[in-house]
Amino acid sequence: MVSSTTTGLGVRLLIWILAVAVITGGLSCRSDSARAVFEMRYIFEVNVPAGLNTFNFHQLVLQNKETGIDFFLEQNNLEFEDISAINTSFARLTTLLGDEDLSMIDEIVIDLFKPDNRDLNFEAAYTLQIPIRRIDRVQLIPSITNLKEVLGGQQFDVVMHMRFRSIPPRNFTAVLEMGFEAFREGG
């Protein structure tokens, strides 16, 4: 026979688990009124020089990249005012030839800037901790920053901040792929 105390604890634990699941499930869903109307994808080559130290963040800058916003708006019969938000959907860094070990990188943060205002950065993606095993691709975590202000212009700058776990032994080229979803309020 099971005591009422044990049964009571089990029921309370089950209720607590269900409450947490409902709350976190509700918080993770996007609003039903906002839907992605298009995705803007970009691919950039990044040259990483050899010999960068492990103490500082190093900035790899890509300047004056075209947003293509007018093309995306025209293809979807939208005006810029129809867009409520532009959010990062994915970001990843891959070695160009698959021959470099990206586990030498400890941390990556990607910021976007307007070309005419380098004082205001918009975080697009970041890493928490890159695994210490041989990898040739790093998946970054999309930020929740609304990037409409920076990607609504004709051009933008990308700054990839990298801190290394070990010193890169030689120059290598990596490919930075990023996607951004544009959202529209309503149906």
JSON list of C-alpha atoms in Angstrom, two decimals:
[
{"chain": "A", "resi": 1, "resn": "MET", "atom": "CA", "xyz": [0.00, 0.00, 0.00]},
{"chain": "A", "resi": 2, "resn": "VAL", "atom": "CA", "xyz": [1.25, 3.50, -0.89]},
{"chain": "A", "resi": 3, "resn": "SER", "atom": "CA", "xyz": [1.02, 6.13, 1.80]},
{"chain": "A", "resi": 4, "resn": "SER", "atom": "CA", "xyz": [-1.01, 9.28, 1.17]},
{"chain": "A", "resi": 5, "resn": "THR", "atom": "CA", "xyz": [2.12, 11.40, 1.77]},
{"chain": "A", "resi": 6, "resn": "THR", "atom": "CA", "xyz": [3.97, 9.68, -1.08]},
{"chain": "A", "resi": 7, "resn": "THR", "atom": "CA", "xyz": [0.95, 9.96, -3.37]},
{"chain": "A", "resi": 8, "resn": "GLY", "atom": "CA", "xyz": [0.53, 13.64, -2.48]},
{"chain": "A", "resi": 9, "resn": "LEU", "atom": "CA", "xyz": [4.18, 14.36, -3.30]},
{"chain": "A", "resi": 10, "resn": "GLY", "atom": "CA", "xyz": [3.87, 12.51, -6.61]},
{"chain": "A", "resi": 11, "resn": "VAL", "atom": "CA", "xyz": [0.76, 14.45, -7.60]},
{"chain": "A", "resi": 12, "resn": "ARG", "atom": "CA", "xyz": [2.37, 17.79, -6.63]},
{"chain": "A", "resi": 13, "resn": "LEU", "atom": "CA", "xyz": [5.50, 16.90, -8.60]},
{"chain": "A", "resi": 14, "resn": "LEU", "atom": "CA", "xyz": [3.42, 15.97, -11.65]},
{"chain": "A", "resi": 15, "resn": "ILE", "atom": "CA", "xyz": [1.45, 19.23, -11.42]},
{"chain": "A", "resi": 16, "resn": "TRP", "atom": "CA", "xyz": [4.69, 21.23, -11.09]},
{"chain": "A", "resi": 17, "resn": "ILE", "atom": "CA", "xyz": [6.23, 19.50, -14.13]},
{"chain": "A", "resi": 18, "resn": "LEU", "atom": "CA", "xyz": [3.09, 20.12, -16.22]},
{"chain": "A", "resi": 19, "resn": "ALA", "atom": "CA", "xyz": [2.98, 23.78, -15.14]},
{"chain": "A", "resi": 20, "resn": "VAL", "atom": "CA", "xyz": [6.61, 24.31, -16.16]},
{"chain": "A", "resi": 21, "resn": "ALA", "atom": "CA", "xyz": [5.98, 22.59, -19.51]},
{"chain": "A", "resi": 22, "resn": "VAL", "atom": "CA", "xyz": [2.93, 24.75, -20.23]},
{"chain": "A", "resi": 23, "resn": "ILE", "atom": "CA", "xyz": [4.68, 27.99, -19.25]},
{"chain": "A", "resi": 24, "resn": "THR", "atom": "CA", "xyz": [7.88, 27.32, -21.19]},
{"chain": "A", "resi": 25, "resn": "GLY", "atom": "CA", "xyz": [5.96, 25.99, -24.17]},
{"chain": "A", "resi": 26, "resn": "GLY", "atom": "CA", "xyz": [3.85, 29.12, -24.26]},
{"chain": "A", "resi": 27, "resn": "LEU", "atom": "CA", "xyz": [6.87, 31.39, -24.02]},
{"chain": "A", "resi": 28, "resn": "SER", "atom": "CA", "xyz": [8.73, 29.69, -26.85]},
{"chain": "A", "resi": 29, "resn": "CYS", "atom": "CA", "xyz": [5.95, 30.07, -29.42]},
{"chain": "A", "resi": 30, "resn": "ARG", "atom": "CA", "xyz": [5.92, 33.07, -31.74]},
{"chain": "A", "resi": 31, "resn": "SER", "atom": "CA", "xyz": [2.91, 35.30, -31.68]},
{"chain": "A", "resi": 32, "resn": "ASP", "atom": "CA", "xyz": [0.17, 34.05, -33.97]},
{"chain": "A", "resi": 33, "resn": "SER", "atom": "CA", "xyz": [-0.19, 37.57, -35.35]},
{"chain": "A", "resi": 34, "resn": "ALA", "atom": "CA", "xyz": [3.41, 37.68, -36.67]},
{"chain": "A", "resi": 35, "resn": "ARG", "atom": "CA", "xyz": [4.54, 35.47, -39.53]},
{"chain": "A", "resi": 36, "resn": "ALA", "atom": "CA", "xyz": [7.72, 35.34, -41.56]},
{"chain": "A", "resi": 37, "resn": "VAL", "atom": "CA", "xyz": [7.13, 36.72, -45.04]},
{"chain": "A", "resi": 38, "resn": "PHE", "atom": "CA", "xyz": [10.62, 36.15, -46.46]},
{"chain": "A", "resi": 39, "resn": "GLU", "atom": "CA", "xyz": [14.13, 35.15, -45.49]},
{"chain": "A", "resi": 40, "resn": "MET", "atom": "CA", "xyz": [17.25, 37.10, -46.45]},
{"chain": "A", "resi": 41, "resn": "ARG", "atom": "CA", "xyz": [20.33, 34.83, -46.79]},
{"chain": "A", "resi": 42, "resn": "TYR", "atom": "CA", "xyz": [23.93, 35.92, -47.01]},
{"chain": "A", "resi": 43, "resn": "ILE", "atom": "CA", "xyz": [27.19, 34.05, -47.59]},
{"chain": "A", "resi": 44, "resn": "PHE", "atom": "CA", "xyz": [30.55, 35.71, -46.89]},
{"chain": "A", "resi": 45, "resn": "GLU", "atom": "CA", "xyz": [34.13, 34.50, -47.07]},
{"chain": "A", "resi": 46, "resn": "VAL", "atom": "CA", "xyz": [36.18, 35.39, -43.99]},
{"chain": "A", "resi": 47, "resn": "ASN", "atom": "CA", "xyz": [39.97, 35.25, -44.00]},
{"chain": "A", "resi": 48, "resn": "VAL", "atom": "CA", "xyz": [41.36, 34.30, -40.59]},
{"chain": "A", "resi": 49, "resn": "PRO", "atom": "CA", "xyz": [45.05, 35.18, -40.21]},
{"chain": "A", "resi": 50, "resn": "ALA", "atom": "CA", "xyz": [47.58, 32.92, -38.52]},
{"chain": "A", "resi": 51, "resn": "GLY", "atom": "CA", "xyz": [49.08, 33.73, -35.14]},
{"chain": "A", "resi": 52, "resn": "LEU", "atom": "CA", "xyz": [46.14, 35.48, -33.44]},
{"chain": "A", "resi": 53, "resn": "ASN", "atom": "CA", "xyz": [46.58, 35.38, -29.66]},
{"chain": "A", "resi": 54, "resn": "THR", "atom": "CA", "xyz": [44.27, 33.65, -27.20]},
{"chain": "A", "resi": 55, "resn": "PHE", "atom": "CA", "xyz": [43.91, 36.62, -24.83]},
{"chain": "A", "resi": 56, "resn": "ASN", "atom": "CA", "xyz": [41.84, 39.11, -26.85]},
{"chain": "A", "resi": 57, "resn": "PHE", "atom": "CA", "xyz": [38.77, 39.13, -29.02]},
{"chain": "A", "resi": 58, "resn": "HIS", "atom": "CA", "xyz": [39.84, 39.69, -32.63]},
{"chain": "A", "resi": 59, "resn": "GLN", "atom": "CA", "xyz": [37.57, 41.59, -35.00]},
{"chain": "A", "resi": 60, "resn": "LEU", "atom": "CA", "xyz": [37.18, 40.40, -38.57]},
{"chain": "A", "resi": 61, "resn": "VAL", "atom": "CA", "xyz": [35.33, 43.14, -40.46]},
{"chain": "A", "resi": 62, "resn": "LEU", "atom": "CA", "xyz": [33.26, 42.81, -43.63]},
{"chain": "A", "resi": 63, "resn": "GLN", "atom": "CA", "xyz": [32.23, 46.26, -44.85]},
{"chain": "A", "resi": 64, "resn": "ASN", "atom": "CA", "xyz": [29.50, 47.65, -47.10]},
{"chain": "A", "resi": 65, "resn": "LYS", "atom": "CA", "xyz": [27.62, 44.43, -47.80]},
{"chain": "A", "resi": 66, "resn": "GLU", "atom": "CA", "xyz": [24.42, 44.83, -49.83]},
{"chain": "A", "resi": 67, "resn": "THR", "atom": "CA", "xyz": [21.20, 43.99, -47.97]},
{"chain": "A", "resi": 68, "resn": "GLY", "atom": "CA", "xyz": [19.08, 43.46, -51.09]},
{"chain": "A", "resi": 69, "resn": "ILE", "atom": "CA", "xyz": [16.08, 44.65, -49.09]},
{"chain": "A", "resi": 70, "resn": "ASP", "atom": "CA", "xyz": [14.43, 46.30, -52.12]},
{"chain": "A", "resi": 71, "resn": "PHE", "atom": "CA", "xyz": [14.54, 43.00, -54.04]},
{"chain": "A", "resi": 72, "resn": "PHE", "atom": "CA", "xyz": [12.97, 41.06, -51.17]},
{"chain": "A", "resi": 73, "resn": "LEU", "atom": "CA", "xyz": [10.24, 43.66, -50.68]},
{"chain": "A", "resi": 74, "resn": "GLU", "atom": "CA", "xyz": [9.46, 43.80, -54.42]},
{"chain": "A", "resi": 75, "resn": "GLN", "atom": "CA", "xyz": [9.34, 39.99, -54.74]},
{"chain": "A", "resi": 76, "resn": "ASN", "atom": "CA", "xyz": [6.82, 39.83, -51.90]},
{"chain": "A", "resi": 77, "resn": "ASN", "atom": "CA", "xyz": [4.74, 42.90, -52.89]},
{"chain": "A", "resi": 78, "resn": "LEU", "atom": "CA", "xyz": [5.53, 44.64, -49.61]},
{"chain": "A", "resi": 79, "resn": "GLU", "atom": "CA", "xyz": [6.54, 48.08, -48.44]},
{"chain": "A", "resi": 80, "resn": "PHE", "atom": "CA", "xyz": [9.25, 48.50, -45.80]},
{"chain": "A", "resi": 81, "resn": "GLU", "atom": "CA", "xyz": [6.60, 49.79, -43.38]},
{"chain": "A", "resi": 82, "resn": "ASP", "atom": "CA", "xyz": [4.83, 46.41, -43.62]},
{"chain": "A", "resi": 83, "resn": "ILE", "atom": "CA", "xyz": [7.79, 44.73, -41.91]},
{"chain": "A", "resi": 84, "resn": "SER", "atom": "CA", "xyz": [7.54, 44.69, -38.11]},
{"chain": "A", "resi": 85, "resn": "ALA", "atom": "CA", "xyz": [10.82, 42.89, -37.35]},
{"chain": "A", "resi": 86, "resn": "ILE", "atom": "CA", "xyz": [13.82, 41.23, -38.95]},
{"chain": "A", "resi": 87, "resn": "ASN", "atom": "CA", "xyz": [15.36, 38.50, -36.79]},
{"chain": "A", "resi": 88, "resn": "THR", "atom": "CA", "xyz": [18.29, 36.14, -37.25]},
{"chain": "A", "resi": 89, "resn": "SER", "atom": "CA", "xyz": [17.05, 32.69, -38.29]},
{"chain": "A", "resi": 90, "resn": "PHE", "atom": "CA", "xyz": [20.45, 30.96, -38.43]},
{"chain": "A", "resi": 91, "resn": "ALA", "atom": "CA", "xyz": [24.19, 31.56, -38.59]},
{"chain": "A", "resi": 92, "resn": "ARG", "atom": "CA", "xyz": [27.06, 29.15, -39.10]},
{"chain": "A", "resi": 93, "resn": "LEU", "atom": "CA", "xyz": [30.76, 29.26, -39.78]},
{"chain": "A", "resi": 94, "resn": "THR", "atom": "CA", "xyz": [32.24, 26.54, -41.99]},
{"chain": "A", "resi": 95, "resn": "THR", "atom": "CA", "xyz": [35.76, 25.97, -43.24]},
{"chain": "A", "resi": 96, "resn": "LEU", "atom": "CA", "xyz": [35.98, 26.54, -46.98]},
{"chain": "A", "resi": 97, "resn": "LEU", "atom": "CA", "xyz": [37.80, 23.32, -47.79]},
{"chain": "A", "resi": 98, "resn": "GLY", "atom": "CA", "xyz": [36.85, 21.41, -44.64]},
{"chain": "A", "resi": 99, "resn": "ASP", "atom": "CA", "xyz": [40.50, 21.05, -43.68]},
{"chain": "A", "resi": 100, "resn": "GLU", "atom": "CA", "xyz": [40.69, 23.39, -40.68]},
{"chain": "A", "resi": 101, "resn": "ASP", "atom": "CA", "xyz": [39.77, 22.47, -37.12]},
{"chain": "A", "resi": 102, "resn": "LEU", "atom": "CA", "xyz": [37.43, 25.19, -35.84]},
{"chain": "A", "resi": 103, "resn": "SER", "atom": "CA", "xyz": [37.66, 23.90, -32.27]},
{"chain": "A", "resi": 104, "resn": "MET", "atom": "CA", "xyz": [40.64, 26.27, -31.96]},
{"chain": "A", "resi": 105, "resn": "ILE", "atom": "CA", "xyz": [37.96, 28.99, -31.62]},
{"chain": "A", "resi": 106, "resn": "ASP", "atom": "CA", "xyz": [36.60, 29.49, -28.12]},
{"chain": "A", "resi": 107, "resn": "GLU", "atom": "CA", "xyz": [33.90, 32.07, -28.74]},
{"chain": "A", "resi": 108, "resn": "ILE", "atom": "CA", "xyz": [32.26, 33.99, -31.61]},
{"chain": "A", "resi": 109, "resn": "VAL", "atom": "CA", "xyz": [29.94, 37.01, -31.53]},
{"chain": "A", "resi": 110, "resn": "ILE", "atom": "CA", "xyz": [28.58, 38.53, -34.74]},
{"chain": "A", "resi": 111, "resn": "ASP", "atom": "CA", "xyz": [27.51, 42.16, -34.73]},
{"chain": "A", "resi": 112, "resn": "LEU", "atom": "CA", "xyz": [25.89, 44.12, -37.54]},
{"chain": "A", "resi": 113, "resn": "PHE", "atom": "CA", "xyz": [26.40, 47.85, -38.02]},
{"chain": "A", "resi": 114, "resn": "LYS", "atom": "CA", "xyz": [25.03, 50.56, -40.26]},
{"chain": "A", "resi": 115, "resn": "PRO", "atom": "CA", "xyz": [27.95, 51.74, -42.43]},
{"chain": "A", "resi": 116, "resn": "ASP", "atom": "CA", "xyz": [27.38, 55.34, -41.36]},
{"chain": "A", "resi": 117, "resn": "ASN", "atom": "CA", "xyz": [27.17, 54.62, -37.60]},
{"chain": "A", "resi": 118, "resn": "ARG", "atom": "CA", "xyz": [29.74, 52.24, -36.11]},
{"chain": "A", "resi": 119, "resn": "ASP", "atom": "CA", "xyz": [28.81, 53.36, -32.58]},
{"chain": "A", "resi": 120, "resn": "LEU", "atom": "CA", "xyz": [25.56, 51.37, -32.48]},
{"chain": "A", "resi": 121, "resn": "ASN", "atom": "CA", "xyz": [25.95, 47.60, -32.85]},
{"chain": "A", "resi": 122, "resn": "PHE", "atom": "CA", "xyz": [23.22, 45.04, -33.38]},
{"chain": "A", "resi": 123, "resn": "GLU", "atom": "CA", "xyz": [24.08, 41.56, -32.12]},
{"chain": "A", "resi": 124, "resn": "ALA", "atom": "CA", "xyz": [23.01, 38.98, -34.71]},
{"chain": "A", "resi": 125, "resn": "ALA", "atom": "CA", "xyz": [24.40, 35.67, -33.38]},
{"chain": "A", "resi": 126, "resn": "TYR", "atom": "CA", "xyz": [26.80, 34.18, -30.85]},
{"chain": "A", "resi": 127, "resn": "THR", "atom": "CA", "xyz": [28.21, 30.93, -29.50]},
{"chain": "A", "resi": 128, "resn": "LEU", "atom": "CA", "xyz": [28.03, 29.64, -25.96]},
{"chain": "A", "resi": 129, "resn": "GLN", "atom": "CA", "xyz": [30.92, 27.20, -25.96]},
{"chain": "A", "resi": 130, "resn": "ILE", "atom": "CA", "xyz": [32.45, 25.53, -28.98]},
{"chain": "A", "resi": 131, "resn": "PRO", "atom": "CA", "xyz": [33.17, 21.84, -28.34]},
{"chain": "A", "resi": 132, "resn": "ILE", "atom": "CA", "xyz": [36.79, 20.76, -27.95]},
{"chain": "A", "resi": 133, "resn": "ARG", "atom": "CA", "xyz": [36.79, 18.14, -30.69]},
{"chain": "A", "resi": 134, "resn": "ARG", "atom": "CA", "xyz": [37.71, 18.33, -34.35]},
{"chain": "A", "resi": 135, "resn": "ILE", "atom": "CA", "xyz": [34.95, 20.23, -36.14]},
{"chain": "A", "resi": 136, "resn": "ASP", "atom": "CA", "xyz": [34.73, 22.04, -39.46]},
{"chain": "A", "resi": 137, "resn": "ARG", "atom": "CA", "xyz": [31.38, 23.76, -38.79]},
{"chain": "A", "resi": 138, "resn": "VAL", "atom": "CA", "xyz": [30.17, 25.93, -35.92]},
{"chain": "A", "resi": 139, "resn": "GLN", "atom": "CA", "xyz": [26.44, 26.59, -35.46]},
{"chain": "A", "resi": 140, "resn": "LEU", "atom": "CA", "xyz": [25.80, 29.95, -33.84]},
{"chain": "A", "resi": 141, "resn": "ILE", "atom": "CA", "xyz": [22.79, 30.86, -31.73]},
{"chain": "A", "resi": 142, "resn": "PRO", "atom": "CA", "xyz": [20.51, 33.51, -33.26]},
{"chain": "A", "resi": 143, "resn": "SER", "atom": "CA", "xyz": [20.09, 36.63, -31.12]},
{"chain": "A", "resi": 144, "resn": "ILE", "atom": "CA", "xyz": [16.65, 37.99, -30.35]},
{"chain": "A", "resi": 145, "resn": "THR", "atom": "CA", "xyz": [17.64, 41.48, -31.51]},
{"chain": "A", "resi": 146, "resn": "ASN", "atom": "CA", "xyz": [15.31, 43.16, -34.01]},
{"chain": "A", "resi": 147, "resn": "LEU", "atom": "CA", "xyz": [17.65, 43.93, -36.93]},
{"chain": "A", "resi": 148, "resn": "LYS", "atom": "CA", "xyz": [15.12, 45.92, -38.98]},
{"chain": "A", "resi": 149, "resn": "GLU", "atom": "CA", "xyz": [17.00, 49.18, -38.42]},
{"chain": "A", "resi": 150, "resn": "VAL", "atom": "CA", "xyz": [20.31, 47.88, -39.78]},
{"chain": "A", "resi": 151, "resn": "LEU", "atom": "CA", "xyz": [19.03, 45.49, -42.49]},
{"chain": "A", "resi": 152, "resn": "GLY", "atom": "CA", "xyz": [16.44, 48.01, -43.70]},
{"chain": "A", "resi": 153, "resn": "GLY", "atom": "CA", "xyz": [19.17, 50.11, -45.29]},
{"chain": "A", "resi": 154, "resn": "GLN", "atom": "CA", "xyz": [20.96, 49.43, -48.56]},
{"chain": "A", "resi": 155, "resn": "GLN", "atom": "CA", "xyz": [24.21, 48.25, -46.94]},
{"chain": "A", "resi": 156, "resn": "PHE", "atom": "CA", "xyz": [25.47, 46.89, -43.65]},
{"chain": "A", "resi": 157, "resn": "ASP", "atom": "CA", "xyz": [28.77, 45.98, -42.02]},
{"chain": "A", "resi": 158, "resn": "VAL", "atom": "CA", "xyz": [29.47, 42.65, -40.33]},
{"chain": "A", "resi": 159, "resn": "VAL", "atom": "CA", "xyz": [31.96, 42.37, -37.48]},
{"chain": "A", "resi": 160, "resn": "MET", "atom": "CA", "xyz": [32.83, 38.88, -36.32]},
{"chain": "A", "resi": 161, "resn": "HIS", "atom": "CA", "xyz": [34.45, 38.95, -32.87]},
{"chain": "A", "resi": 162, "resn": "MET", "atom": "CA", "xyz": [36.50, 35.81, -32.28]},
{"chain": "A", "resi": 163, "resn": "ARG", "atom": "CA", "xyz": [38.43, 34.63, -29.26]},
{"chain": "A", "resi": 164, "resn": "PHE", "atom": "CA", "xyz": [40.69, 31.65, -29.77]},
{"chain": "A", "resi": 165, "resn": "ARG", "atom": "CA", "xyz": [41.34, 28.67, -27.53]},
{"chain": "A", "resi": 166, "resn": "SER", "atom": "CA", "xyz": [44.60, 27.99, -29.38]},
{"chain": "A", "resi": 167, "resn": "ILE", "atom": "CA", "xyz": [46.62, 30.07, -31.81]},
{"chain": "A", "resi": 168, "resn": "PRO", "atom": "CA", "xyz": [45.70, 29.50, -35.49]},
{"chain": "A", "resi": 169, "resn": "PRO", "atom": "CA", "xyz": [48.80, 27.85, -37.00]},
{"chain": "A", "resi": 170, "resn": "ARG", "atom": "CA", "xyz": [48.15, 29.15, -40.54]},
{"chain": "A", "resi": 171, "resn": "ASN", "atom": "CA", "xyz": [45.85, 31.47, -42.49]},
{"chain": "A", "resi": 172, "resn": "PHE", "atom": "CA", "xyz": [42.56, 29.92, -43.49]},
{"chain": "A", "resi": 173, "resn": "THR", "atom": "CA", "xyz": [39.33, 30.91, -45.18]},
{"chain": "A", "resi": 174, "resn": "ALA", "atom": "CA", "xyz": [35.96, 30.23, -43.60]},
{"chain": "A", "resi": 175, "resn": "VAL", "atom": "CA", "xyz": [32.45, 30.77, -44.91]},
{"chain": "A", "resi": 176, "resn": "LEU", "atom": "CA", "xyz": [29.98, 32.70, -42.77]},
{"chain": "A", "resi": 177, "resn": "GLU", "atom": "CA", "xyz": [26.37, 31.90, -43.66]},
{"chain": "A", "resi": 178, "resn": "MET", "atom": "CA", "xyz": [23.54, 33.89, -42.11]},
{"chain": "A", "resi": 179, "resn": "GLY", "atom": "CA", "xyz": [19.78, 34.02, -42.60]},
{"chain": "A", "resi": 180, "resn": "PHE", "atom": "CA", "xyz": [17.32, 36.64, -41.41]},
{"chain": "A", "resi": 181, "resn": "GLU", "atom": "CA", "xyz": [13.53, 36.32, -41.37]},
{"chain": "A", "resi": 182, "resn": "ALA", "atom": "CA", "xyz": [11.37, 39.36, -41.98]},
{"chain": "A", "resi": 183, "resn": "PHE", "atom": "CA", "xyz": [8.10, 39.37, -40.06]},
{"chain": "A", "resi": 184, "resn": "ARG", "atom": "CA", "xyz": [4.84, 41.07, -40.82]},
{"chain": "A", "resi": 185, "resn": "GLU", "atom": "CA", "xyz": [2.12, 41.72, -38.29]},
{"chain": "A", "resi": 186, "resn": "GLY", "atom": "CA", "xyz": [-1.25, 40.19, -38.99]},
{"chain": "A", "resi": 187, "resn": "GLY", "atom": "CA", "xyz": [-2.29, 37.77, -41.68]}
]
